[in-house]
mmCIF file of C-alpha atoms in Angstrom:
data_model
loop_
_atom_site.group_PDB
_atom_site.id
_atom_site.type_symbol
_atom_site.label_atom_id
_atom_site.label_comp_id
_atom_site.label_asym_id
_atom_site.label_seq_id
_atom_site.Cartn_x
_atom_site.Cartn_y
_atom_site.Cartn_z
ATOM 1 C CA MET Z 1 124.078 131.958 94.862
ATOM 2 C CA ASN Z 2 125.418 128.397 94.033
ATOM 3 C CA ALA Z 3 123.238 125.850 92.059
ATOM 4 C CA PRO Z 4 122.211 122.605 94.017
ATOM 5 C CA GLU Z 5 123.834 120.028 93.823
ATOM 6 C CA MET Z 6 122.413 116.972 91.719
ATOM 7 C CA PHE Z 7 122.606 112.682 91.435
ATOM 8 C CA GLN Z 8 122.912 110.544 89.037
ATOM 9 C CA LEU Z 9 122.488 107.035 88.930
ATOM 10 C CA GLN Z 10 124.886 104.678 86.184
ATOM 11 C CA ILE Z 11 124.110 101.139 85.916
ATOM 12 C CA SER Z 12 125.449 98.559 83.408
ATOM 13 C CA ARG Z 13 124.009 94.562 82.235
ATOM 14 C CA PHE Z 14 124.945 92.411 80.262
ATOM 15 C CA ILE Z 15 121.970 90.624 78.415
ATOM 16 C CA ARG Z 16 121.887 88.170 76.109
ATOM 17 C CA ALA Z 17 119.332 89.708 73.404
ATOM 18 C CA PRO Z 18 120.488 91.748 69.868
ATOM 19 C CA ARG Z 19 120.264 94.868 70.859
ATOM 20 C CA GLU Z 20 117.637 95.302 68.581
ATOM 21 C CA LYS Z 21 115.169 93.147 70.697
ATOM 22 C CA VAL Z 22 116.595 94.374 74.472
ATOM 23 C CA PHE Z 23 115.872 98.507 72.369
ATOM 24 C CA ASP Z 24 111.993 97.191 71.676
ATOM 25 C CA ALA Z 25 111.272 96.332 75.080
ATOM 26 C CA PHE Z 26 111.810 100.198 76.138
ATOM 27 C CA VAL Z 27 109.907 101.307 74.039
ATOM 28 C CA THR Z 28 107.417 98.779 73.528
ATOM 29 C CA GLU Z 29 104.259 98.584 74.955
ATOM 30 C CA ALA Z 30 103.906 94.641 75.519
ATOM 31 C CA LEU Z 31 107.154 93.924 76.333
ATOM 32 C CA LEU Z 32 107.531 96.748 78.380
ATOM 33 C CA SER Z 33 104.573 95.723 80.404
ATOM 34 C CA GLN Z 34 107.107 92.565 80.737
ATOM 35 C CA TRP Z 35 109.494 93.654 82.916
ATOM 36 C CA LYS Z 36 109.050 97.773 83.852
ATOM 37 C CA SER Z 37 108.652 97.587 87.139
ATOM 38 C CA PRO Z 38 110.415 95.836 90.693
ATOM 39 C CA ARG Z 39 110.075 92.009 91.641
ATOM 40 C CA GLY Z 40 106.759 91.847 93.705
ATOM 41 C CA MET Z 41 105.292 94.557 91.344
ATOM 42 C CA LYS Z 42 103.052 94.276 88.407
ATOM 43 C CA VAL Z 43 102.722 96.672 85.457
ATOM 44 C CA ALA Z 44 99.095 97.382 85.415
ATOM 45 C CA ALA Z 45 98.838 99.542 82.492
ATOM 46 C CA CYS Z 46 100.728 101.235 80.174
ATOM 47 C CA SER Z 47 101.255 103.870 77.244
ATOM 48 C CA VAL Z 48 104.071 104.025 74.731
ATOM 49 C CA ASP Z 49 103.738 107.021 71.631
ATOM 50 C CA ALA Z 50 107.889 105.857 70.422
ATOM 51 C CA ARG Z 51 109.299 108.700 68.901
ATOM 52 C CA VAL Z 52 111.109 112.397 69.370
ATOM 53 C CA GLY Z 53 108.655 114.608 71.866
ATOM 54 C CA GLY Z 54 106.379 111.629 72.122
ATOM 55 C CA ARG Z 55 105.698 110.232 75.531
ATOM 56 C CA TYR Z 56 104.468 107.294 77.828
ATOM 57 C CA ARG Z 57 102.728 106.399 80.701
ATOM 58 C CA VAL Z 58 103.295 103.448 83.403
ATOM 59 C CA GLU Z 59 101.288 102.358 86.486
ATOM 60 C CA MET Z 60 102.957 99.566 88.846
ATOM 61 C CA ARG Z 61 100.723 98.235 91.082
ATOM 62 C CA SER Z 62 101.690 96.628 94.310
ATOM 63 C CA ARG Z 63 100.856 93.529 95.419
ATOM 64 C CA GLU Z 64 98.538 95.346 98.505
ATOM 65 C CA GLY Z 65 96.505 97.501 95.162
ATOM 66 C CA THR Z 66 99.016 100.951 95.834
ATOM 67 C CA THR Z 67 99.669 102.131 92.155
ATOM 68 C CA PHE Z 68 102.447 103.778 91.230
ATOM 69 C CA THR Z 69 102.610 106.209 88.115
ATOM 70 C CA VAL Z 70 105.381 107.627 86.460
ATOM 71 C CA GLY Z 71 105.971 109.191 82.735
ATOM 72 C CA GLY Z 72 107.561 111.231 80.523
ATOM 73 C CA THR Z 73 109.120 112.343 77.402
ATOM 74 C CA TYR Z 74 111.380 110.666 74.689
ATOM 75 C CA THR Z 75 113.738 113.232 73.883
ATOM 76 C CA ALA Z 76 116.391 110.914 71.917
ATOM 77 C CA LEU Z 77 114.972 107.519 69.784
ATOM 78 C CA ASN Z 78 118.252 106.186 67.617
ATOM 79 C CA ARG Z 79 117.608 102.600 67.505
ATOM 80 C CA PRO Z 80 119.268 100.327 68.316
ATOM 81 C CA GLU Z 81 121.475 102.512 70.156
ATOM 82 C CA ARG Z 82 120.866 104.908 71.948
ATOM 83 C CA LEU Z 83 117.136 106.455 74.016
ATOM 84 C CA ALA Z 84 116.520 109.483 76.522
ATOM 85 C CA TYR Z 85 114.086 110.528 77.632
ATOM 86 C CA THR Z 86 112.266 112.358 80.758
ATOM 87 C CA TRP Z 87 111.187 110.549 84.081
ATOM 88 C CA GLN Z 88 108.995 111.871 86.633
ATOM 89 C CA TRP Z 89 106.020 110.108 88.876
ATOM 90 C CA GLN Z 90 103.202 111.462 89.255
ATOM 91 C CA GLY Z 91 100.425 111.307 92.431
ATOM 92 C CA GLU Z 92 101.466 111.355 96.417
ATOM 93 C CA ASN Z 93 104.720 110.285 95.866
ATOM 94 C CA PRO Z 94 108.099 112.522 97.589
ATOM 95 C CA MET Z 95 109.291 112.835 94.226
ATOM 96 C CA ALA Z 96 106.507 114.187 91.900
ATOM 97 C CA GLY Z 97 107.185 117.719 90.710
ATOM 98 C CA PHE Z 98 110.721 116.472 89.607
ATOM 99 C CA GLU Z 99 111.803 115.599 86.316
ATOM 100 C CA THR Z 100 115.123 113.472 85.827
ATOM 101 C CA LEU Z 101 116.069 111.958 82.842
ATOM 102 C CA ILE Z 102 117.231 108.426 81.274
ATOM 103 C CA GLU Z 103 120.211 107.672 78.915
ATOM 104 C CA VAL Z 104 120.522 105.012 77.786
ATOM 105 C CA ASP Z 105 123.167 102.734 75.763
ATOM 106 C CA PHE Z 106 122.475 99.770 73.745
ATOM 107 C CA ILE Z 107 126.010 98.392 72.817
ATOM 108 C CA ALA Z 108 126.923 95.061 70.672
ATOM 109 C CA THR Z 109 128.917 92.501 72.473
ATOM 110 C CA ASP Z 110 130.078 88.923 72.112
ATOM 111 C CA GLY Z 111 126.743 87.208 72.493
ATOM 112 C CA GLY Z 112 124.931 89.894 73.899
ATOM 113 C CA THR Z 113 124.106 93.178 74.312
ATOM 114 C CA GLU Z 114 126.084 95.788 76.961
ATOM 115 C CA LEU Z 115 123.113 98.497 78.422
ATOM 116 C CA ARG Z 116 125.102 101.697 79.843
ATOM 117 C CA MET Z 117 122.097 103.487 81.381
ATOM 118 C CA LYS Z 118 122.227 107.039 83.785
ATOM 119 C CA HIS Z 119 119.689 108.457 85.299
ATOM 120 C CA SER Z 120 119.906 112.076 86.432
ATOM 121 C CA GLY Z 121 119.327 114.765 87.988
ATOM 122 C CA PHE Z 122 118.210 113.125 91.039
ATOM 123 C CA PRO Z 123 117.580 115.888 94.332
ATOM 124 C CA ALA Z 124 119.691 113.541 96.830
ATOM 125 C CA ALA Z 125 121.867 110.587 97.543
ATOM 126 C CA ALA Z 126 118.816 109.179 98.613
ATOM 127 C CA ALA Z 127 115.849 109.550 96.391
ATOM 128 C CA ARG Z 128 118.862 108.168 93.266
ATOM 129 C CA ASP Z 129 119.503 105.253 95.747
ATOM 130 C CA GLY Z 130 115.968 103.537 96.080
ATOM 131 C CA HIS Z 131 116.179 104.630 92.106
ATOM 132 C CA ASN Z 132 118.843 101.902 92.075
ATOM 133 C CA GLN Z 133 117.490 99.512 94.495
ATOM 134 C CA GLY Z 134 114.228 99.771 91.620
ATOM 135 C CA TRP Z 135 115.555 99.660 88.533
ATOM 136 C CA SER Z 136 118.230 96.644 89.048
ATOM 137 C CA SER Z 137 115.360 94.349 90.305
ATOM 138 C CA SER Z 138 113.257 95.782 87.253
ATOM 139 C CA LEU Z 139 115.937 95.388 85.031
ATOM 140 C CA ASN Z 140 115.740 91.245 86.442
ATOM 141 C CA ARG Z 141 112.823 91.146 84.938
ATOM 142 C CA LEU Z 142 114.230 92.399 81.847
ATOM 143 C CA ASN Z 143 116.678 90.316 81.203
ATOM 144 C CA ASP Z 144 114.534 86.626 82.878
ATOM 145 C CA LEU Z 145 112.062 88.292 80.130
ATOM 146 C CA LEU Z 146 115.192 88.740 76.887
ATOM 147 C CA ASP Z 147 117.538 85.788 77.794
ATOM 148 C CA ALA Z 148 116.451 82.511 76.756
ATOM 149 C CA ARG Z 149 117.406 80.400 79.733
ATOM 150 C CA GLY Z 150 114.331 82.672 81.405
ATOM 151 C CA SER Z 151 115.154 83.645 85.445
ATOM 152 C CA ALA Z 152 117.837 80.578 85.196
ATOM 153 C CA ALA Z 153 120.305 83.297 83.806
ATOM 154 C CA THR Z 154 119.644 85.554 86.837
ATOM 155 C CA ILE Z 155 118.434 83.793 89.770
ATOM 156 C CA THR Z 156 121.423 81.816 91.019
ATOM 157 C CA LEU Z 157 121.074 79.612 94.407
ATOM 158 C CA LEU Z 158 124.499 79.015 95.877
ATOM 159 C CA GLY Z 159 125.166 75.469 97.977
ATOM 160 C CA ASP Z 160 125.037 72.197 98.470
ATOM 161 C CA SER Z 161 122.565 69.670 96.908
ATOM 162 C CA ARG Z 162 122.898 67.521 99.983
ATOM 163 C CA SER Z 163 122.049 70.280 103.029
ATOM 164 C CA SER Z 164 119.184 70.503 104.089
ATOM 165 C CA TYR Z 165 118.800 73.993 103.888
ATOM 166 C CA THR Z 166 120.066 74.028 100.653
ATOM 167 C CA ARG Z 167 117.137 72.311 99.448
ATOM 168 C CA THR Z 168 114.626 74.346 101.521
ATOM 169 C CA ALA Z 169 115.134 77.074 99.593
ATOM 170 C CA ARG Z 170 114.982 74.394 96.116
ATOM 171 C CA MET Z 171 111.715 73.389 96.965
ATOM 172 C CA GLY Z 172 110.049 76.356 97.394
ATOM 173 C CA LEU Z 173 111.787 77.598 94.307
ATOM 174 C CA ALA Z 174 110.410 74.796 92.825
ATOM 175 C CA GLU Z 175 107.152 75.389 94.015
ATOM 176 C CA LYS Z 176 106.760 79.064 93.053
ATOM 177 C CA GLY Z 177 108.056 77.567 89.403
ATOM 178 C CA VAL Z 178 111.226 79.659 89.553
ATOM 179 C CA ALA Z 179 113.507 78.745 87.235
ATOM 180 C CA TYR Z 180 117.206 78.748 88.773
ATOM 181 C CA THR Z 181 120.597 77.729 88.222
ATOM 182 C CA LEU Z 182 121.890 75.784 90.343
ATOM 183 C CA GLN Z 183 126.087 76.580 91.790
ATOM 184 C CA PRO Z 184 127.556 74.244 94.178
ATOM 185 C CA CYS Z 185 129.763 75.469 97.077
ATOM 186 C CA ALA Z 186 130.610 74.203 100.354
ATOM 187 C CA PRO Z 187 130.801 76.394 103.575
ATOM 188 C CA HIS Z 188 133.063 78.587 103.828
ATOM 189 C CA SER Z 189 133.960 78.895 100.221
ATOM 190 C CA PRO Z 190 135.552 81.770 98.001
ATOM 191 C CA GLU Z 191 131.873 81.814 96.419
ATOM 192 C CA ILE Z 192 129.362 81.954 99.411
ATOM 193 C CA LEU Z 193 131.476 84.360 101.254
ATOM 194 C CA ALA Z 194 131.357 86.365 98.594
ATOM 195 C CA VAL Z 195 127.144 86.357 99.143
ATOM 196 C CA HIS Z 196 127.137 85.597 103.238
ATOM 197 C CA PRO Z 197 128.771 87.538 105.628
ATOM 198 C CA PHE Z 198 128.945 84.043 107.640
ATOM 199 C CA GLY Z 199 129.773 81.777 105.263
ATOM 200 C CA LYS Z 200 126.469 79.688 105.756
ATOM 201 C CA ILE Z 201 125.021 77.605 102.843
ATOM 202 C CA PRO Z 202 122.785 78.819 100.624
ATOM 203 C CA GLY Z 203 123.120 82.159 99.423
ATOM 204 C CA MET Z 204 120.957 83.295 96.147
ATOM 205 C CA ARG Z 205 121.943 85.959 93.777
ATOM 206 C CA ASP Z 206 119.079 87.842 92.069
ATOM 207 C CA GLY Z 207 121.194 90.172 89.297
ATOM 208 C CA ASP Z 208 123.497 92.073 91.325
ATOM 209 C CA ILE Z 209 121.674 91.492 94.743
ATOM 210 C CA ASP Z 210 122.862 88.945 97.748
ATOM 211 C CA LEU Z 211 120.856 87.230 99.458
ATOM 212 C CA TRP Z 212 121.797 84.375 102.325
ATOM 213 C CA GLU Z 213 119.564 82.976 105.627
ATOM 214 C CA THR Z 214 117.030 80.072 103.749
ATOM 215 C CA SER Z 215 114.014 82.493 105.428
ATOM 216 C CA ALA Z 216 115.405 85.384 104.087
ATOM 217 C CA ILE Z 217 115.156 83.894 100.610
ATOM 218 C CA LEU Z 218 112.142 82.358 100.878
ATOM 219 C CA ARG Z 219 110.662 85.343 101.916
ATOM 220 C CA TYR Z 220 111.899 87.063 98.919
ATOM 221 C CA VAL Z 221 111.043 84.102 96.237
ATOM 222 C CA ASP Z 222 107.821 84.563 97.384
ATOM 223 C CA GLU Z 223 107.162 88.095 97.639
ATOM 224 C CA ALA Z 224 108.839 88.733 94.069
ATOM 225 C CA PHE Z 225 106.941 85.811 92.195
ATOM 226 C CA ASP Z 226 104.289 84.735 91.466
ATOM 227 C CA GLY Z 227 102.761 81.121 92.532
ATOM 228 C CA PRO Z 228 101.150 80.005 95.200
ATOM 229 C CA SER Z 229 101.822 81.443 98.676
ATOM 230 C CA LEU Z 230 104.307 80.344 100.703
ATOM 231 C CA THR Z 231 103.082 82.494 103.870
ATOM 232 C CA PRO Z 232 99.988 81.464 105.324
ATOM 233 C CA GLY Z 233 97.205 83.462 105.119
ATOM 234 C CA THR Z 234 95.848 84.055 108.620
ATOM 235 C CA ILE Z 235 98.123 85.997 111.728
ATOM 236 C CA ALA Z 236 97.946 82.660 113.924
ATOM 237 C CA GLU Z 237 98.651 80.169 111.135
ATOM 238 C CA ARG Z 238 101.462 83.027 109.666
ATOM 239 C CA THR Z 239 102.752 82.439 114.025
ATOM 240 C CA ARG Z 240 102.901 79.103 114.085
ATOM 241 C CA CYS Z 241 104.413 78.694 110.258
ATOM 242 C CA GLU Z 242 107.273 81.599 112.476
ATOM 243 C CA GLN Z 243 107.157 78.803 115.199
ATOM 244 C CA TRP Z 244 108.338 75.613 113.527
ATOM 245 C CA VAL Z 245 110.613 77.316 111.543
ATOM 246 C CA SER Z 246 112.298 78.954 114.658
ATOM 247 C CA ALA Z 247 112.299 75.345 116.387
ATOM 248 C CA VAL Z 248 113.826 74.040 113.639
ATOM 249 C CA ASN Z 249 116.709 76.820 113.625
ATOM 250 C CA SER Z 250 116.609 76.422 116.868
ATOM 251 C CA TYR Z 251 116.470 72.979 118.056
ATOM 252 C CA PHE Z 252 115.837 70.261 115.402
ATOM 253 C CA TYR Z 253 118.498 71.027 113.247
ATOM 254 C CA ASP Z 254 121.554 70.657 115.861
ATOM 255 C CA SER Z 255 120.016 67.460 117.446
ATOM 256 C CA MET Z 256 118.096 65.722 114.031
ATOM 257 C CA VAL Z 257 121.277 66.963 111.578
ATOM 258 C CA ARG Z 258 124.548 67.836 113.246
ATOM 259 C CA ARG Z 259 124.818 65.476 116.123
ATOM 260 C CA TYR Z 260 122.390 62.545 114.294
ATOM 261 C CA VAL Z 261 122.217 62.748 110.763
ATOM 262 C CA LEU Z 262 126.031 64.036 110.044
ATOM 263 C CA GLN Z 263 127.782 61.411 112.485
ATOM 264 C CA TYR Z 264 126.561 58.548 109.991
ATOM 265 C CA ILE Z 265 127.426 60.770 107.493
ATOM 266 C CA PHE Z 266 131.130 62.244 108.794
ATOM 267 C CA PRO Z 267 131.426 59.426 111.459
ATOM 268 C CA LYS Z 268 133.999 60.755 114.009
ATOM 269 C CA GLY Z 269 133.827 57.696 116.849
ATOM 270 C CA GLU Z 270 136.689 55.619 117.154
ATOM 271 C CA GLY Z 271 138.158 53.760 113.720
ATOM 272 C CA GLY Z 272 136.289 56.110 112.178
ATOM 273 C CA ARG Z 273 133.235 54.993 113.053
ATOM 274 C CA PRO Z 274 130.227 56.688 114.339
ATOM 275 C CA ASP Z 275 130.629 57.782 117.831
ATOM 276 C CA ARG Z 276 127.414 55.929 119.619
ATOM 277 C CA ALA Z 277 127.705 58.489 122.662
ATOM 278 C CA VAL Z 278 127.133 61.295 120.371
ATOM 279 C CA ILE Z 279 123.910 59.244 118.310
ATOM 280 C CA ASP Z 280 122.465 58.144 121.996
ATOM 281 C CA ARG Z 281 122.402 61.813 123.417
ATOM 282 C CA ALA Z 282 120.980 62.969 120.125
ATOM 283 C CA VAL Z 283 118.287 60.199 119.603
ATOM 284 C CA GLN Z 284 117.265 61.484 123.724
ATOM 285 C CA ASP Z 285 116.879 64.768 121.849
ATOM 286 C CA MET Z 286 115.527 64.107 119.563
ATOM 287 C CA THR Z 287 112.293 62.435 121.130
ATOM 288 C CA PRO Z 288 110.371 65.511 122.264
ATOM 289 C CA GLN Z 289 111.138 67.010 119.370
ATOM 290 C CA LEU Z 290 109.186 64.514 117.085
ATOM 291 C CA ALA Z 291 106.218 64.049 119.201
ATOM 292 C CA ALA Z 292 105.525 67.693 119.097
ATOM 293 C CA LEU Z 293 105.594 67.354 115.708
ATOM 294 C CA GLU Z 294 103.222 64.329 115.496
ATOM 295 C CA ARG Z 295 100.568 66.344 118.122
ATOM 296 C CA ALA Z 296 100.811 69.115 115.742
ATOM 297 C CA TYR Z 297 100.036 67.430 112.509
ATOM 298 C CA ALA Z 298 97.420 65.521 114.584
ATOM 299 C CA LYS Z 299 95.686 68.714 115.057
ATOM 300 C CA SER Z 300 96.599 70.560 111.750
ATOM 301 C CA GLY Z 301 96.187 67.555 109.447
ATOM 302 C CA ASP Z 302 98.806 67.596 106.123
ATOM 303 C CA PHE Z 303 100.949 71.026 106.747
ATOM 304 C CA LEU Z 304 101.875 72.600 109.986
ATOM 305 C CA ALA Z 305 100.246 76.323 109.665
ATOM 306 C CA GLY Z 306 96.631 75.950 108.200
ATOM 307 C CA SER Z 307 94.889 74.385 104.779
ATOM 308 C CA THR Z 308 99.120 74.746 102.240
ATOM 309 C CA LEU Z 309 102.362 74.089 102.618
ATOM 310 C CA SER Z 310 104.325 76.360 104.074
ATOM 311 C CA PHE Z 311 107.573 77.921 105.125
ATOM 312 C CA ALA Z 312 107.481 75.703 108.342
ATOM 313 C CA ASP Z 313 106.949 72.277 105.422
ATOM 314 C CA LEU Z 314 109.731 73.808 103.165
ATOM 315 C CA PHE Z 315 111.968 73.771 106.853
ATOM 316 C CA VAL Z 316 110.532 70.282 108.340
ATOM 317 C CA ALA Z 317 110.560 67.689 105.117
ATOM 318 C CA PRO Z 318 114.215 68.162 104.263
ATOM 319 C CA ILE Z 319 114.913 67.164 107.845
ATOM 320 C CA LEU Z 320 112.738 64.116 108.811
ATOM 321 C CA ALA Z 321 113.580 62.555 105.492
ATOM 322 C CA TYR Z 322 117.071 62.237 106.779
ATOM 323 C CA VAL Z 323 116.396 61.023 110.335
ATOM 324 C CA GLU Z 324 113.950 59.072 108.782
ATOM 325 C CA ALA Z 325 117.295 57.341 106.014
ATOM 326 C CA PHE Z 326 118.256 55.859 109.306
ATOM 327 C CA PRO Z 327 118.201 52.757 112.192
ATOM 328 C CA GLU Z 328 117.274 55.148 115.471
ATOM 329 C CA GLY Z 329 115.079 57.949 113.268
ATOM 330 C CA ALA Z 330 113.390 55.039 111.666
ATOM 331 C CA THR Z 331 112.396 53.222 114.909
ATOM 332 C CA LEU Z 332 111.153 56.327 116.136
ATOM 333 C CA LEU Z 333 108.732 57.397 113.078
ATOM 334 C CA SER Z 334 107.069 54.048 113.070
ATOM 335 C CA ASP Z 335 105.283 54.783 116.078
ATOM 336 C CA MET Z 336 104.273 58.407 115.126
ATOM 337 C CA PRO Z 337 101.553 58.010 111.768
ATOM 338 C CA ASN Z 338 100.830 61.401 111.804
ATOM 339 C CA ILE Z 339 104.498 62.862 110.526
ATOM 340 C CA ARG Z 340 104.453 59.919 108.455
ATOM 341 C CA ARG Z 341 101.299 60.456 106.496
ATOM 342 C CA ALA Z 342 101.978 64.362 106.544
ATOM 343 C CA GLN Z 343 105.143 62.805 105.517
ATOM 344 C CA ALA Z 344 103.627 61.027 102.382
ATOM 345 C CA VAL Z 345 101.656 64.050 101.519
ATOM 346 C CA ILE Z 346 104.691 66.303 100.876
ATOM 347 C CA ARG Z 347 106.673 63.319 99.509
ATOM 348 C CA GLN Z 348 104.277 63.566 96.124
ATOM 349 C CA ARG Z 349 105.342 66.935 95.700
ATOM 350 C CA ALA Z 350 107.218 68.073 92.355
ATOM 351 C CA SER Z 351 109.641 70.265 94.807
ATOM 352 C CA PHE Z 352 110.089 66.976 96.566
ATOM 353 C CA THR Z 353 110.994 64.767 93.812
ATOM 354 C CA THR Z 354 112.708 67.220 91.385
ATOM 355 C CA THR Z 355 115.187 68.071 94.355
ATOM 356 C CA GLN Z 356 116.316 64.684 95.956
ATOM 357 C CA PRO Z 357 119.642 64.823 96.838
ATOM 358 C CA GLN Z 358 122.806 63.124 95.057
ATOM 359 C CA GLN Z 359 124.877 60.868 97.972
ATOM 360 C CA GLY Z 360 128.106 61.065 97.642
#
């Protein structure tokens, strides 16, 4: 009778830190507790007896309070070159009872360490693939921890700083206190097409995890990182938030940005001037849209979906800043005191002031 097929996972990751430091992060409780769980989770407790035959135990906890516990035994420790240990989930886990093996080589390279990991002994491809996602996210946190640039070494936002959608994503990252690297690129450029299948900006990379569409990027950032929640607390508030995000994507961006603002920035009328017919039709559509926002702010206060800033405000604010910069938009907004009040509040926030786009 043939032995059942086993599956293995191999991961390679460059980390800009000496291999001694990378090795120690695997076997030191104080360091392990800072990265040994996927983004959006915490290490609630860990214990380490870093010697051959010694045991370790890591308790991870989700935002919802669910606990996931893994433990095992060290089978090889050769600092700073090689580490091996068993891996076994405990409690009510589909992998409970299955023991797998992790082998890690730490290779010194120019500027840092190449980490090569093999995780073997999975009973099914689905189990291997699930662990691949978990390890990718956890190793992103390890990179945040050990690289002097912090999360800016792991998180890259691709886009044009002048884009309202790119600014929305940047404001969200700033509100969460997440350091990142902005990689300037245009829509449909090779760089953005490598992340976004339809070539739109922004896109984001967290290590080897690709993300596209602004709403998805914000959702990921909000759930993956500490800091104030950008998601409203009640069902009614979350619904209102989603309504306004959808309104931006379905209505506001087309009339206020594509047909109005961009007509001034990239004029397509006769003689290289803005096309008045296009602008007039856009202003006609913008008028009831801004009126709806005015009524919403009159009812909700400074924020669209609850008592604190949310996705909805992050989507709306960059667009209104552009609209107000041009004559018809400024005239419309001059008669809308609730919008002006709310935008005055958000424009005082560091997330707004530090993401002001450079024109030209």
